[in-house]
XYZ file of C-alpha atoms in Angstrom:
262
model
C 9.203 -5.279 6.307
C 11.044 -7.099 3.531
C 9.790 -6.905 -0.026
C 7.740 -9.956 -1.010
C 10.027 -12.210 -3.037
C 7.586 -15.053 -3.812
C 4.081 -15.177 -5.257
C 2.782 -17.207 -2.313
C 4.089 -14.572 0.121
C 2.509 -11.752 -1.876
C -0.766 -13.681 -2.008
C -0.663 -14.236 1.756
C -0.131 -10.515 2.373
C -3.107 -9.640 0.180
C -5.345 -12.144 1.925
C -4.149 -10.944 5.341
C -5.081 -7.399 4.331
C -8.661 -8.366 3.546
C -9.061 -10.549 6.632
C -7.478 -8.115 9.106
C -10.519 -5.847 9.647
C -14.265 -6.068 9.235
C -14.411 -3.164 6.758
C -11.824 -4.843 4.538
C -13.707 -8.152 4.681
C -16.840 -6.288 3.638
C -14.950 -4.611 0.770
C -13.720 -7.984 -0.497
C -17.226 -9.435 -0.253
C -18.607 -6.448 -2.161
C -16.148 -7.008 -5.032
C -17.021 -10.693 -5.179
C -20.754 -9.884 -5.138
C -20.218 -7.351 -7.919
C -18.758 -10.108 -10.092
C -20.950 -12.967 -8.894
C -21.223 -14.613 -12.320
C -18.193 -13.108 -14.048
C -14.496 -12.425 -13.346
C -12.882 -9.676 -11.289
C -9.276 -8.718 -10.597
C -7.462 -6.194 -8.411
C -4.916 -4.383 -10.540
C -1.691 -2.514 -9.951
C -0.983 -0.127 -7.100
C -2.519 -1.924 -4.133
C -0.633 -5.127 -4.925
C 2.596 -3.195 -5.536
C 2.424 -1.340 -2.217
C 1.583 -4.431 -0.172
C 4.396 -6.296 -1.929
C 6.852 -3.521 -1.094
C 5.775 -2.493 2.381
C 3.232 -5.001 3.716
C -0.448 -4.377 4.382
C 0.311 -1.321 6.561
C 2.027 0.285 3.574
C -1.173 0.520 1.563
C -3.445 3.532 2.123
C -4.727 4.451 -1.329
C -7.624 3.416 -3.566
C -8.179 -0.036 -5.050
C -8.174 -0.459 -8.835
C -10.529 -3.193 -9.989
C -11.082 -4.689 -13.449
C -14.206 -6.680 -14.266
C -15.026 -8.892 -17.245
C -18.263 -7.147 -18.123
C -19.579 -4.294 -20.269
C -20.220 -0.781 -18.992
C -24.009 -0.978 -18.909
C -23.944 -4.272 -17.064
C -21.364 -2.944 -14.603
C -23.494 0.108 -13.843
C -26.526 -2.101 -13.188
C -24.472 -4.326 -10.894
C -23.283 -1.332 -8.870
C -26.842 -0.016 -8.513
C -27.875 -3.293 -6.883
C -25.238 -2.948 -4.162
C -25.352 -0.629 -1.107
C -23.287 2.040 -2.863
C -24.887 5.448 -2.408
C -22.975 7.502 -4.960
C -20.623 6.886 -7.886
C -19.074 8.894 -10.699
C -18.077 7.891 -14.232
C -14.863 9.265 -15.771
C -14.260 10.059 -19.447
C -12.734 6.608 -20.048
C -15.777 4.792 -18.663
C -14.281 3.908 -15.301
C -16.509 4.134 -12.238
C -15.343 5.568 -8.923
C -17.099 5.077 -5.595
C -16.445 4.807 -1.880
C -17.395 1.733 0.139
C -16.502 0.930 3.757
C -14.216 4.003 3.857
C -12.212 2.632 0.890
C -12.136 4.289 -2.530
C -12.554 2.066 -5.586
C -11.850 2.680 -9.264
C -13.440 -0.022 -11.369
C -13.624 -0.449 -15.121
C -14.465 -3.100 -17.703
C -11.594 -5.097 -19.137
C -12.357 -4.132 -22.746
C -12.551 -0.422 -21.805
C -8.856 -0.270 -20.883
C -7.431 2.705 -22.802
C -4.645 0.821 -24.619
C -7.139 -1.806 -25.817
C -9.671 0.730 -27.059
C -6.937 2.640 -28.896
C -5.749 -0.667 -30.432
C -2.235 -0.094 -29.101
C -2.249 -3.447 -27.298
C -4.446 -6.338 -28.552
C -6.849 -7.768 -25.979
C -6.349 -11.529 -25.942
C -7.141 -12.294 -22.306
C -6.596 -10.726 -18.892
C -2.825 -11.263 -19.206
C -2.857 -8.571 -21.904
C -3.534 -6.036 -19.136
C 0.058 -6.482 -17.975
C 1.213 -4.853 -21.232
C -0.965 -1.754 -20.749
C 0.626 -0.324 -17.610
C 2.912 2.674 -17.509
C 5.518 1.055 -15.231
C 6.645 -2.482 -14.467
C 5.671 -2.260 -10.801
C 2.019 -1.801 -11.788
C 1.964 -4.848 -14.085
C 0.357 -7.219 -11.578
C -3.115 -8.646 -10.962
C -4.829 -10.509 -8.154
C -7.641 -12.835 -9.211
C -10.140 -12.501 -6.355
C -12.174 -15.594 -7.191
C -9.224 -17.909 -7.822
C -7.013 -16.212 -5.174
C -4.105 -16.081 -7.582
C -1.386 -13.496 -8.312
C -0.771 -12.877 -12.039
C 2.384 -11.047 -13.119
C 5.280 -11.178 -15.592
C 8.048 -13.626 -14.744
C 10.476 -10.950 -13.545
C 7.950 -8.897 -11.567
C 9.033 -9.848 -8.057
C 12.724 -9.749 -8.995
C 12.342 -6.128 -10.095
C 10.363 -5.347 -6.947
C 13.018 -6.864 -4.674
C 15.826 -5.098 -6.527
C 13.794 -1.848 -6.454
C 14.270 -1.620 -10.227
C 11.643 0.334 -12.149
C 11.240 0.172 -15.925
C 8.818 1.591 -18.475
C 6.183 -0.712 -19.984
C 4.032 1.437 -22.296
C 5.174 4.898 -23.340
C 1.873 5.927 -24.924
C -0.588 7.552 -22.568
C -3.725 9.726 -22.706
C -2.242 12.044 -20.061
C 1.448 12.742 -20.653
C 2.096 15.118 -17.773
C 0.023 13.017 -15.373
C 2.038 9.941 -16.307
C 5.320 11.782 -15.808
C 4.261 12.998 -12.358
C 3.130 9.489 -11.465
C 6.545 8.099 -12.422
C 8.368 10.775 -10.421
C 6.192 10.177 -7.366
C 6.905 6.464 -7.641
C 10.662 7.082 -7.854
C 10.731 9.423 -4.855
C 7.913 7.908 -2.806
C 8.418 4.152 -3.276
C 12.188 3.913 -2.644
C 13.226 3.120 -6.215
C 16.940 2.223 -6.538
C 17.309 1.618 -10.302
C 15.761 3.029 -13.454
C 15.702 0.845 -16.562
C 16.969 2.102 -19.953
C 13.527 2.613 -21.512
C 12.378 4.606 -18.507
C 15.554 6.708 -18.627
C 14.918 7.594 -22.263
C 11.280 8.461 -21.535
C 12.299 10.688 -18.626
C 14.934 12.471 -20.702
C 12.359 13.373 -23.316
C 9.592 14.335 -20.898
C 11.802 16.412 -18.602
C 12.876 18.439 -21.635
C 9.204 19.048 -22.421
C 7.864 19.934 -18.971
C 9.448 22.368 -16.530
C 9.777 21.660 -12.840
C 7.270 24.407 -12.083
C 4.631 22.789 -14.288
C 5.243 19.342 -12.751
C 5.112 20.607 -9.174
C 1.959 22.611 -9.877
C 0.295 19.535 -11.411
C 1.289 17.386 -8.428
C -0.063 19.932 -5.963
C -3.413 20.079 -7.750
C -3.863 16.287 -8.038
C -2.352 14.768 -4.890
C -2.679 15.268 -1.155
C 1.085 15.177 -0.645
C 3.972 16.937 -2.372
C 7.055 14.825 -3.156
C 8.610 16.446 -6.227
C 10.912 19.426 -5.798
C 13.372 21.406 -7.898
C 16.509 19.869 -6.397
C 15.347 16.322 -7.053
C 14.487 17.182 -10.633
C 17.822 18.937 -11.206
C 19.739 15.921 -9.869
C 17.694 13.551 -12.002
C 18.133 15.614 -15.165
C 21.907 15.700 -14.627
C 22.092 11.952 -14.008
C 19.991 11.168 -17.071
C 22.168 13.459 -19.174
C 25.280 11.455 -18.278
C 23.677 8.019 -18.335
C 24.775 5.748 -21.182
C 22.113 4.277 -23.496
C 20.976 0.730 -22.688
C 22.191 0.943 -19.092
C 20.370 1.118 -15.786
C 20.626 4.297 -13.786
C 21.375 3.408 -10.149
C 20.158 5.889 -7.565
C 22.245 5.865 -4.390
C 19.951 7.485 -1.833
C 21.622 6.519 1.439
C 22.808 10.103 1.903
C 20.516 13.036 2.738
C 18.624 14.360 -0.301
C 20.883 17.418 -0.721
C 23.893 15.087 -1.017
C 22.280 12.614 -3.398
C 24.887 10.787 -5.502
C 24.191 8.696 -8.559
C 26.167 5.884 -10.124
C 25.758 3.930 -13.323
C 25.916 0.256 -14.129
C 25.243 -1.899 -17.155
C 22.021 -3.865 -17.256
């Protein structure tokens, strides 16, 4: 399936996902009921994966942001047929509903807002809090509207990944997430800011540490020593302020890399 190149196409794919099966319809209705008199948005990964690969390409959890406070959100969840939920150290709530996992948190509890790294002006400020450009996207469930930066779909179509925010509460987790995106989501280009971040982080963390972290936090293993060695070498030779182009048409052991100016 081709990458979604227009907002209306991305919106249609998202709506098709929720209308394609009864459990997904029920999940959508649950989110709308949860935010009956407030606002709710789907954030990040689900939208990215459906934009890249279509509705069949999404098989993870759904990140949800609500315009509420934590106490109110907890009370709302208790009123719904959700048997069990957990609260993480950042105040986000995780639960399973209709065989789908949800991570939901209050808009103002977003880490970058609470740390005063990014000012919270409105929901558009969320787009500045993501780690990577491909995650900087929202779907307004009530208004059925995709919200993203102007160049979001262009970067998605060109398979170009760039860094958004380099400050994170979990440095190694963020690095592994970036590497899994590069190797698991068919990334073709790395932007200059992301290249610089990777250079610094790959000097800090060994391949063994990264692979051990991945194994303990994910159900699949994507990172390996050869990939990391190739990436380190490419980053070492990459010129500042240029994109790093990954040519992955050959088998992984013959991976070649070329460079181009942004």
